[in-house]
CSV table of C-alpha atoms in Angstrom, one decimal:
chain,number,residue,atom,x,y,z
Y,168,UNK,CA,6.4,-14.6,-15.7
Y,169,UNK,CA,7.4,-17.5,-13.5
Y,170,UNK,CA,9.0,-19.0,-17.0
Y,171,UNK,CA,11.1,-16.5,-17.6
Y,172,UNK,CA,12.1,-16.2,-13.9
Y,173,UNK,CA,13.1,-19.7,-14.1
Y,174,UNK,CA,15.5,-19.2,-17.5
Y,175,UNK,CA,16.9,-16.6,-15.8
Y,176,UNK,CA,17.9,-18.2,-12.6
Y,177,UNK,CA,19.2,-21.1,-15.0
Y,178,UNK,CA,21.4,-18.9,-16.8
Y,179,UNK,CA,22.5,-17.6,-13.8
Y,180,UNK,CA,23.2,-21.2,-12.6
Y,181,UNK,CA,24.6,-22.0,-15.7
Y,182,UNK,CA,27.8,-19.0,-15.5
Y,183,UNK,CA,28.6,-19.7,-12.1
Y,184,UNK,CA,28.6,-23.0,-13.0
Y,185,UNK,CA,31.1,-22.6,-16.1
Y,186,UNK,CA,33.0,-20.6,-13.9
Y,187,UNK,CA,33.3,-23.0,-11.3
Y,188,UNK,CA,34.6,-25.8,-13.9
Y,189,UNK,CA,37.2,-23.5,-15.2
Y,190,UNK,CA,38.8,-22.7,-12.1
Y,191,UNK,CA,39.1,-26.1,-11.5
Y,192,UNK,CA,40.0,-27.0,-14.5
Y,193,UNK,CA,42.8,-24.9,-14.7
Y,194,UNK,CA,43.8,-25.3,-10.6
Y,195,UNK,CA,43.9,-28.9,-11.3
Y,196,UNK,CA,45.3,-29.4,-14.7
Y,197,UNK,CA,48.1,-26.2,-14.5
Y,198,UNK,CA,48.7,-26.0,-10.6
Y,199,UNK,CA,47.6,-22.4,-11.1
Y,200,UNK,CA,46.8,-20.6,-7.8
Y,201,UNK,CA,42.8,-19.9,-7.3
Y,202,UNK,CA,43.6,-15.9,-8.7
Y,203,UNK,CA,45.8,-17.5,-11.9
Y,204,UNK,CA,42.7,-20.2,-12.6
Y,205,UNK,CA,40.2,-17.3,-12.4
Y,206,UNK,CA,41.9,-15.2,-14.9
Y,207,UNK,CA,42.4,-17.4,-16.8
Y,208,UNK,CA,39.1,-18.2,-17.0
Y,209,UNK,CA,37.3,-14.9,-17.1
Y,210,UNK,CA,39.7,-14.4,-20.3
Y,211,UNK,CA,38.7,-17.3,-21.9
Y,212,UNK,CA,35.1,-17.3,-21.5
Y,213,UNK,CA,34.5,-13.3,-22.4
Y,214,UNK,CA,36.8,-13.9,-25.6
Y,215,UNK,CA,38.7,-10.0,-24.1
Y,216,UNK,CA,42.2,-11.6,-26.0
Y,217,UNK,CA,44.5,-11.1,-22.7
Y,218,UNK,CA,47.9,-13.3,-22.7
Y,219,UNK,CA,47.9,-16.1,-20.8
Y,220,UNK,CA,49.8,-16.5,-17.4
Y,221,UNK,CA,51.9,-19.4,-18.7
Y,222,UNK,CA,52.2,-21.4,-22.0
Y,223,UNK,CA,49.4,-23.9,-22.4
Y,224,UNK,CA,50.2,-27.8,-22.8
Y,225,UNK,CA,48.4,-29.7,-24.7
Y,226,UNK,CA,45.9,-31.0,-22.0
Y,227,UNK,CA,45.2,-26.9,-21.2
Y,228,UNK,CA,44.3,-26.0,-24.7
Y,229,UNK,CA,41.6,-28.7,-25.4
Y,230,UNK,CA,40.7,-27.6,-21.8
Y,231,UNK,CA,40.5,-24.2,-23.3
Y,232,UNK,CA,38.7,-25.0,-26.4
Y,233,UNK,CA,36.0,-26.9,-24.2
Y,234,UNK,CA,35.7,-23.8,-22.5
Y,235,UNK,CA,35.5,-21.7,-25.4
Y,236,UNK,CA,32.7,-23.4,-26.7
Y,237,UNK,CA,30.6,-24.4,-23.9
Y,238,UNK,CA,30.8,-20.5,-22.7
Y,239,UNK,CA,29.4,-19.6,-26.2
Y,240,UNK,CA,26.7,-21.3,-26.0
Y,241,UNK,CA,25.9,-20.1,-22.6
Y,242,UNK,CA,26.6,-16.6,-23.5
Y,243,UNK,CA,23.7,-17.0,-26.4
Y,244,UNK,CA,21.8,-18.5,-24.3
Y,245,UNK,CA,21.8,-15.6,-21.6
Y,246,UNK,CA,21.6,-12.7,-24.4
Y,247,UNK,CA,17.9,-14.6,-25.4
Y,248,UNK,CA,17.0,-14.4,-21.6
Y,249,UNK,CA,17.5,-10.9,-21.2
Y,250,UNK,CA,16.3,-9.6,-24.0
Y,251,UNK,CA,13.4,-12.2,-23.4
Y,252,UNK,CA,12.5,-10.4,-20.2
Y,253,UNK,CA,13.7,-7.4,-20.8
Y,254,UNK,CA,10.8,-7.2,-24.4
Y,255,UNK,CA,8.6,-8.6,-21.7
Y,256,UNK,CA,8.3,-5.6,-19.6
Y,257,UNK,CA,9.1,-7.8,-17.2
Y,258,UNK,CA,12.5,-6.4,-16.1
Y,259,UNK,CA,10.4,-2.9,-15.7
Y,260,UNK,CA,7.4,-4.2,-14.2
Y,261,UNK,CA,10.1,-5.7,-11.1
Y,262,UNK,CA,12.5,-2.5,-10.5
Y,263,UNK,CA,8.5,-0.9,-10.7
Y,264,UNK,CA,7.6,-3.4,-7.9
Y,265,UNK,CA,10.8,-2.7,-5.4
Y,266,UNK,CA,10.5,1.0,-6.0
Y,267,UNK,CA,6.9,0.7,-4.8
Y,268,UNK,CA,7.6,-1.7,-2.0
Y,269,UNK,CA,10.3,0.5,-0.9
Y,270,UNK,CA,7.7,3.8,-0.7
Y,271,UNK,CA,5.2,1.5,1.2
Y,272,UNK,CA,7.3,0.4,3.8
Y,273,UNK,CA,8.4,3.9,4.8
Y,274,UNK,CA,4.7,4.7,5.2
Y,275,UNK,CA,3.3,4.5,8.6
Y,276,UNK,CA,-0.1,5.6,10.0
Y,277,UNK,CA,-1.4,5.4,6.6
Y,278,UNK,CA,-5.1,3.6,5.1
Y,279,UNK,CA,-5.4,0.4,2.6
Y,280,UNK,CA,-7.8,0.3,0.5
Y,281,UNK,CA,-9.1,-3.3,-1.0
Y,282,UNK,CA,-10.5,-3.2,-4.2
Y,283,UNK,CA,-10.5,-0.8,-6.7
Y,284,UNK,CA,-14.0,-0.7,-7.6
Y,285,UNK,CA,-16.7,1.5,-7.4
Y,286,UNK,CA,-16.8,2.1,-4.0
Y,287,UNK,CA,-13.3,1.7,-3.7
Y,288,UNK,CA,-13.0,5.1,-5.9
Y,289,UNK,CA,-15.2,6.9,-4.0
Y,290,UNK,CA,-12.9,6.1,-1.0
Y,291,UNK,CA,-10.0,7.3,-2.7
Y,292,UNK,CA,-11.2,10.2,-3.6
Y,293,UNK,CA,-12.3,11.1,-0.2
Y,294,UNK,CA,-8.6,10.2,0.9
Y,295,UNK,CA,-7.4,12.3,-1.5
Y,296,UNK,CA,-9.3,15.3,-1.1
Y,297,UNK,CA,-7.6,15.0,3.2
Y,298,UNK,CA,-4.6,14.4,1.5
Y,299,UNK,CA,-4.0,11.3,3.5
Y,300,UNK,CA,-1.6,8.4,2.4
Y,301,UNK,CA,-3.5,5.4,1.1
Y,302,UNK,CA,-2.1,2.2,-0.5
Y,303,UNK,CA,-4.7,0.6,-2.7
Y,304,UNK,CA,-4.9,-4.0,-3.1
Y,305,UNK,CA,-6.4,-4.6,-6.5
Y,306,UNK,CA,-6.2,-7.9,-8.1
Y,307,UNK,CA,-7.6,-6.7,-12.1
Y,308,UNK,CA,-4.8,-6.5,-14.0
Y,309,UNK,CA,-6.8,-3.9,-16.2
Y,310,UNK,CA,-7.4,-1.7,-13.1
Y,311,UNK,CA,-3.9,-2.0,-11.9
Y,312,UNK,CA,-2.9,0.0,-15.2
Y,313,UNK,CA,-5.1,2.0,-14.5
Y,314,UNK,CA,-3.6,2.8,-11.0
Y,315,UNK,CA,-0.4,2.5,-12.4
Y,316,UNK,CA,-1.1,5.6,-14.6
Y,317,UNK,CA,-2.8,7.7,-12.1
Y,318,UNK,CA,-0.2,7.4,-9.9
Y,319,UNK,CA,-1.6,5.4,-7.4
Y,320,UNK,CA,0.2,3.7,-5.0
Y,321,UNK,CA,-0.6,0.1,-5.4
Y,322,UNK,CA,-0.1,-3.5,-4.8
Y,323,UNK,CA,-1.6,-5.8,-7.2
Y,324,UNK,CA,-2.7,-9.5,-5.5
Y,325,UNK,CA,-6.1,-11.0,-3.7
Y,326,UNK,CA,-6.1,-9.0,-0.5
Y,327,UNK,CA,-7.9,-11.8,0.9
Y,328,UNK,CA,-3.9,-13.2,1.5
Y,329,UNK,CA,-1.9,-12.0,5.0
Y,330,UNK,CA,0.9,-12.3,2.5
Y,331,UNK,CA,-0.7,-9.0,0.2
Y,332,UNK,CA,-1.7,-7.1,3.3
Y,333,UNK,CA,1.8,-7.5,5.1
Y,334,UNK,CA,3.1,-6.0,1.4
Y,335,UNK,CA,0.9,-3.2,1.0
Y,336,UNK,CA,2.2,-2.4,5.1
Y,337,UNK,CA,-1.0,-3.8,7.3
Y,338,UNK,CA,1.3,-3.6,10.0
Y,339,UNK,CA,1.8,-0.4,10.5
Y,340,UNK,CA,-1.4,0.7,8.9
Y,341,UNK,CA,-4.2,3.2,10.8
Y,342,UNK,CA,-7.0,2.3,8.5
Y,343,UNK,CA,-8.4,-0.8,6.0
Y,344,UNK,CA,-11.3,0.0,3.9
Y,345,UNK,CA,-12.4,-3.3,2.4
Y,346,UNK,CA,-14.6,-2.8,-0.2
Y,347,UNK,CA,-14.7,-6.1,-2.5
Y,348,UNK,CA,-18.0,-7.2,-4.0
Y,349,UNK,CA,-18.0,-10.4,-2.4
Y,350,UNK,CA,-19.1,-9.9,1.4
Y,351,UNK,CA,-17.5,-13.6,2.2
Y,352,UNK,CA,-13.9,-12.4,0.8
Y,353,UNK,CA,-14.8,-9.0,2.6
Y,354,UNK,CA,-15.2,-11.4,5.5
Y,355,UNK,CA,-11.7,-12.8,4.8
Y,356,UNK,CA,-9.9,-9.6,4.6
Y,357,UNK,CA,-11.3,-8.7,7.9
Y,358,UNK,CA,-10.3,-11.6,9.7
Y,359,UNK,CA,-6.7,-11.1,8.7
Y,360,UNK,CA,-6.2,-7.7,9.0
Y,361,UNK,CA,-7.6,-8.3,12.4
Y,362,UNK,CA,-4.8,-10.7,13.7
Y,363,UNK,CA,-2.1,-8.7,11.8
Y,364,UNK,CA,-3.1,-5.3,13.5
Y,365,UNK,CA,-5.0,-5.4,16.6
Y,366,UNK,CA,-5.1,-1.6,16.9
Y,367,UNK,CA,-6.0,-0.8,13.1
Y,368,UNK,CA,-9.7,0.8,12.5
Y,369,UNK,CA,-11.2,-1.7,10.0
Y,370,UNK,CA,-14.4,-0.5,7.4
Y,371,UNK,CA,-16.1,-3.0,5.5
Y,372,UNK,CA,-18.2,-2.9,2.8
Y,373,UNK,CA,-21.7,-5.5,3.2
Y,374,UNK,CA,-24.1,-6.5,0.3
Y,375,UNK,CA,-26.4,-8.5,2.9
Y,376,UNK,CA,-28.0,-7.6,6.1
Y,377,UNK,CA,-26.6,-11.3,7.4
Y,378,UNK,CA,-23.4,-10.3,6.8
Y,379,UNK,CA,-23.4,-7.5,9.1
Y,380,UNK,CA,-23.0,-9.4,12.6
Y,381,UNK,CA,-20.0,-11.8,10.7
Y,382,UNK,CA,-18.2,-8.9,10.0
Y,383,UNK,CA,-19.0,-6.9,13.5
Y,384,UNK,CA,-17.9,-10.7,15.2
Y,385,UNK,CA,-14.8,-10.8,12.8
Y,386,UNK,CA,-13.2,-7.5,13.6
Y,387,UNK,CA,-14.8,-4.6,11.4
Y,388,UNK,CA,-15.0,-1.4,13.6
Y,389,UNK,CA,-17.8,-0.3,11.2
Y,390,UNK,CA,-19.9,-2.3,8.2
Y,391,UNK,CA,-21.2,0.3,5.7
Y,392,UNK,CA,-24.3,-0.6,3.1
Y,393,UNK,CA,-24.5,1.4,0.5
Y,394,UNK,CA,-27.6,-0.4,-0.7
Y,395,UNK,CA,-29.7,0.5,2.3
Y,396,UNK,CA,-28.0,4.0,2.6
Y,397,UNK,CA,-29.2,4.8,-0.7
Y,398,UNK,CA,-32.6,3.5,0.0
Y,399,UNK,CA,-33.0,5.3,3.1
Y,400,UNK,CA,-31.8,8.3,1.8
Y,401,UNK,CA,-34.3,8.2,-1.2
Y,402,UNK,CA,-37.3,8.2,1.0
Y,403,UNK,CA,-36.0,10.9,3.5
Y,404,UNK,CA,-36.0,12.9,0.4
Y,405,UNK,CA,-39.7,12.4,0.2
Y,406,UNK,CA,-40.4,12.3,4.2
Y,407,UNK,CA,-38.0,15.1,4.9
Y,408,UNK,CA,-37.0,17.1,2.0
Y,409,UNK,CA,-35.6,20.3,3.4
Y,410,UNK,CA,-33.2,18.3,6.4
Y,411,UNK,CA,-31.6,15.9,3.9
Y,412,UNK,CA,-31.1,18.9,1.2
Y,413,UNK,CA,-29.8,21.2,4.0
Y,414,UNK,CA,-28.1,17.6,5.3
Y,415,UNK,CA,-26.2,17.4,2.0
Y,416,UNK,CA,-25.2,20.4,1.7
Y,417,UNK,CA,-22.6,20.1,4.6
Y,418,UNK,CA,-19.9,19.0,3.0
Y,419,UNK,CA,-17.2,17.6,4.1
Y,420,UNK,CA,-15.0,17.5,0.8
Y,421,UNK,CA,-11.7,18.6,1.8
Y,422,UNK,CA,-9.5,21.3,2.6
Y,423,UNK,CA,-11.2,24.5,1.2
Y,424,UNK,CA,-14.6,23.2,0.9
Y,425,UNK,CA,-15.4,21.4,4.3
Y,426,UNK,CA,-18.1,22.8,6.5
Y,427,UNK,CA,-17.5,19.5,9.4
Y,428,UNK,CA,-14.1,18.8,10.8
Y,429,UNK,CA,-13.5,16.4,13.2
Y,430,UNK,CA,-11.4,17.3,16.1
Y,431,UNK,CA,-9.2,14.8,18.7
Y,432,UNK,CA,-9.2,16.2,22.3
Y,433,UNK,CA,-5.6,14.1,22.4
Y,434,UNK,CA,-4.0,15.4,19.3
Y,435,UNK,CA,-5.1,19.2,21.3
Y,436,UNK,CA,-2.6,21.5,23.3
Y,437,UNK,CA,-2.2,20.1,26.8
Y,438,UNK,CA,-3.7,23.0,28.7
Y,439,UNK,CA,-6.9,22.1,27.7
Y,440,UNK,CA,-6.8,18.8,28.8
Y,441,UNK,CA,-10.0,18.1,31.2
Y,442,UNK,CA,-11.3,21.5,30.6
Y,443,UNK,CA,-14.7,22.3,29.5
Y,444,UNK,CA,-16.1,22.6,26.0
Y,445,UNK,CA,-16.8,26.3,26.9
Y,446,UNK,CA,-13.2,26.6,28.1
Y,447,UNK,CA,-12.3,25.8,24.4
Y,448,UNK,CA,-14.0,28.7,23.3
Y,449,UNK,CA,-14.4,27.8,19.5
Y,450,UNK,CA,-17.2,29.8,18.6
Y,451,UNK,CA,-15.3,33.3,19.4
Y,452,UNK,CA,-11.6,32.3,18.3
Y,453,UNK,CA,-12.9,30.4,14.7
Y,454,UNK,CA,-16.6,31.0,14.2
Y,455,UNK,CA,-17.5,27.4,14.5
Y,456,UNK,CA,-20.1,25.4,16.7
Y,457,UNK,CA,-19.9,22.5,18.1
Y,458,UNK,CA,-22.5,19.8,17.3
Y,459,UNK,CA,-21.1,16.7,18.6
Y,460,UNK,CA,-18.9,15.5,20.8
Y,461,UNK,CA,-17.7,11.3,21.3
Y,462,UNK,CA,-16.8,9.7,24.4
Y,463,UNK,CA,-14.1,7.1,25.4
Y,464,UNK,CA,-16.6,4.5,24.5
Y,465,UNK,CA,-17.6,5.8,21.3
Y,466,UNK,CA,-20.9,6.8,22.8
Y,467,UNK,CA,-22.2,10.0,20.7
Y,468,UNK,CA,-23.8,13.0,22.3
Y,469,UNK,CA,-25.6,15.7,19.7
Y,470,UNK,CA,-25.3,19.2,20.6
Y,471,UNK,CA,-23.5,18.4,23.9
Y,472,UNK,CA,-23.7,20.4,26.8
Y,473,UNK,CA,-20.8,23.4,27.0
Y,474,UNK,CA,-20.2,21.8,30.6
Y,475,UNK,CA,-19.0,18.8,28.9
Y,476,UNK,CA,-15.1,17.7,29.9
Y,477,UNK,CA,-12.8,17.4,26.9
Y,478,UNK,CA,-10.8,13.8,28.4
Y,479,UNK,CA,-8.4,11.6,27.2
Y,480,UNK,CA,-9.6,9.7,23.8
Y,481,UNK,CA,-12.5,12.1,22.9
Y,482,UNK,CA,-13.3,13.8,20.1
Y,483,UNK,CA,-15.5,17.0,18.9
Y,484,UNK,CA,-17.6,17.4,16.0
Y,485,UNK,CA,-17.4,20.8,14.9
Y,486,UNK,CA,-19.1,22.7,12.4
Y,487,UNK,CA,-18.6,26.1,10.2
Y,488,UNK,CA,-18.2,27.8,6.9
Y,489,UNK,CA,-15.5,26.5,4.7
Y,490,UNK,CA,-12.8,29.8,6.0
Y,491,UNK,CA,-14.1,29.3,9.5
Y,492,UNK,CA,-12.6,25.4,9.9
Y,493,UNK,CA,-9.5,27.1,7.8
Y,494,UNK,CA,-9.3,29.0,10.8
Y,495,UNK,CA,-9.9,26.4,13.4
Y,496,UNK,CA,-7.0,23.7,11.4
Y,497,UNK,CA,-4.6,26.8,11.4
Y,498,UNK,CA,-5.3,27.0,15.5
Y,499,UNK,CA,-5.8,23.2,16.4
């Protein structure tokens, strides 16, 4: 790629540069104004078989014939460059690149997913199923195709880089999943998201307990296991069969299956605003219950009270049958 970058910027470099000795050529050998020299040249070098401005002297036509051939040469040379890049998929794979660029950069609020992995498809489909806007890092070329012909928005390069993050739009960016399989470039990605976005909620992915704090110290909001998740979750199926059976059965798939929704007392008309829980009167205008409910300081309180003040920066976990939290997104 870089190769073929660089014949093309040479054959760029060498038309100006043909250009540039014509004009001269002509200005100084003719007297020809700068407009006169440039025809003149342009009619030379593309061969079109225009009349000249003025008869030629001798000195003008070997001028001319110098021309001629030199621009030749670098005409042949340009037609291999092009069609170089073009068989390349080169050309493609660029205007591909800008087009993409341009959709990220009008994106705003949205989550970036690193790595394209297992885990990394799991997120995404999650993300898909809320029909949020995600922008996925993934440096395997093999899986960028992939992305590429599902559709998925994508920036190929090592997301361990500020320089991938700014491109895939950390900036303005709610959410970064990172979920590499190395837990020091997890580490990495971390760190720089951090320092690029200071108000972005950051999710890592950890192979090793000791990797847990690192990532807590470095910026992640939350550090998910899936190792130790699975284990656990294996023997509460032997300890507490029933819970974790009725426990996975609350889904929270998407918009016509979910039985959990979460619910932001900010993003809530103003009039109920530091009222009660029991002021918000869920359970007779939608059906559903709620079962949760997080403070400012992201303290969690199961089954809170009814008494309980809906303030600034809190949020309600709410749960009912799949039409019920229809209901309650069509009202909140």
């Amino acid at each position: 790629m870089n190769i073929l970058k660089s014949k093309l910027y040479k054959t760029l470099f060498l038309l100006f540069t043909i250009i540039a000795i014509g004009v001269s050529g002509y200005m100084m050998l003719s007297g020809d104004t700068f407009v006169n020299a440039l025809y003149m040249t342009v009619i030379t070098i593309t061969t079109v078989g225009f009349g000249e401005v003025h008869p030629l002297s001798s000195e003008e036509k070997i001028f001319t014939i110098f021309l001629i051939l030199t621009s030749i040469s670098i005409f042949g040379y340009t037609v291999s460059s092009f069609t170089e890049y073009i068989i390349s998929g080169q050309l493609f794979k660029q205007l591909k690149l800008k087009r993409v660029q341009k959709t990220i950069e009008k994106l705003e609020g949205h989550t970036i997913v690193c790595g394209y992995g297992r885990n990394g498809k799991q997120a995404i489909v999650k993300l898909n199923n809320y029909q949020k806007e995600y922008v996925v890092i993934e440096k395997n070329k093999d899986l960028i195709e992939e992305l590429d012909l599902n559709e998925i928005l994508n920036v190929e390069g090592d997301s361990t880089t500020d320089e991938v993050l700014i491109k895939a739009g950390i900036k303005k960016a709610r959410n970064l999943i990172t979920a590499l399989p190395s837990d020091a470039d997890n580490l990495f990605v971390v760190l720089s998201a951090r320092q690029l976005n200071k108000k972005c909620t950051i999710i890592s992915r950890a192979s090793k307990q000791s990797s847990y704090s690192k990532l807590k110290i470095a910026g992640a909001d939350n550090v998910i296991m899936p190792d130790k998740l699975g284990g656990n979750h294996m023997a509460s199926l032997v300890v507490t069969p029933d819970v974790i059976e009725f426990v996975d059965r609350l889904t929270i798939e998407g918009e016509t299956t979910a039985n959990l929704e979460e619910i932001a007392v900010n993003e809530l008309p103003i009039m109920y605003l530091n009222k009660t829980i029991l002021d918000l009167d869920l359970r007779k205008k939608t059906g559903c219950t709620v079962i949760g409910f997080r403070n400012p300081d992201k303290d969690y309180v199961i089954n809170p009270d009814a008494s309980i003040k809906l303030v600034a920066d809190t949020h309600l976990i709410v749960l009912g049958r799949p039409e019920q939290i229809i209901k309650l997104r069509e009202l909140f």
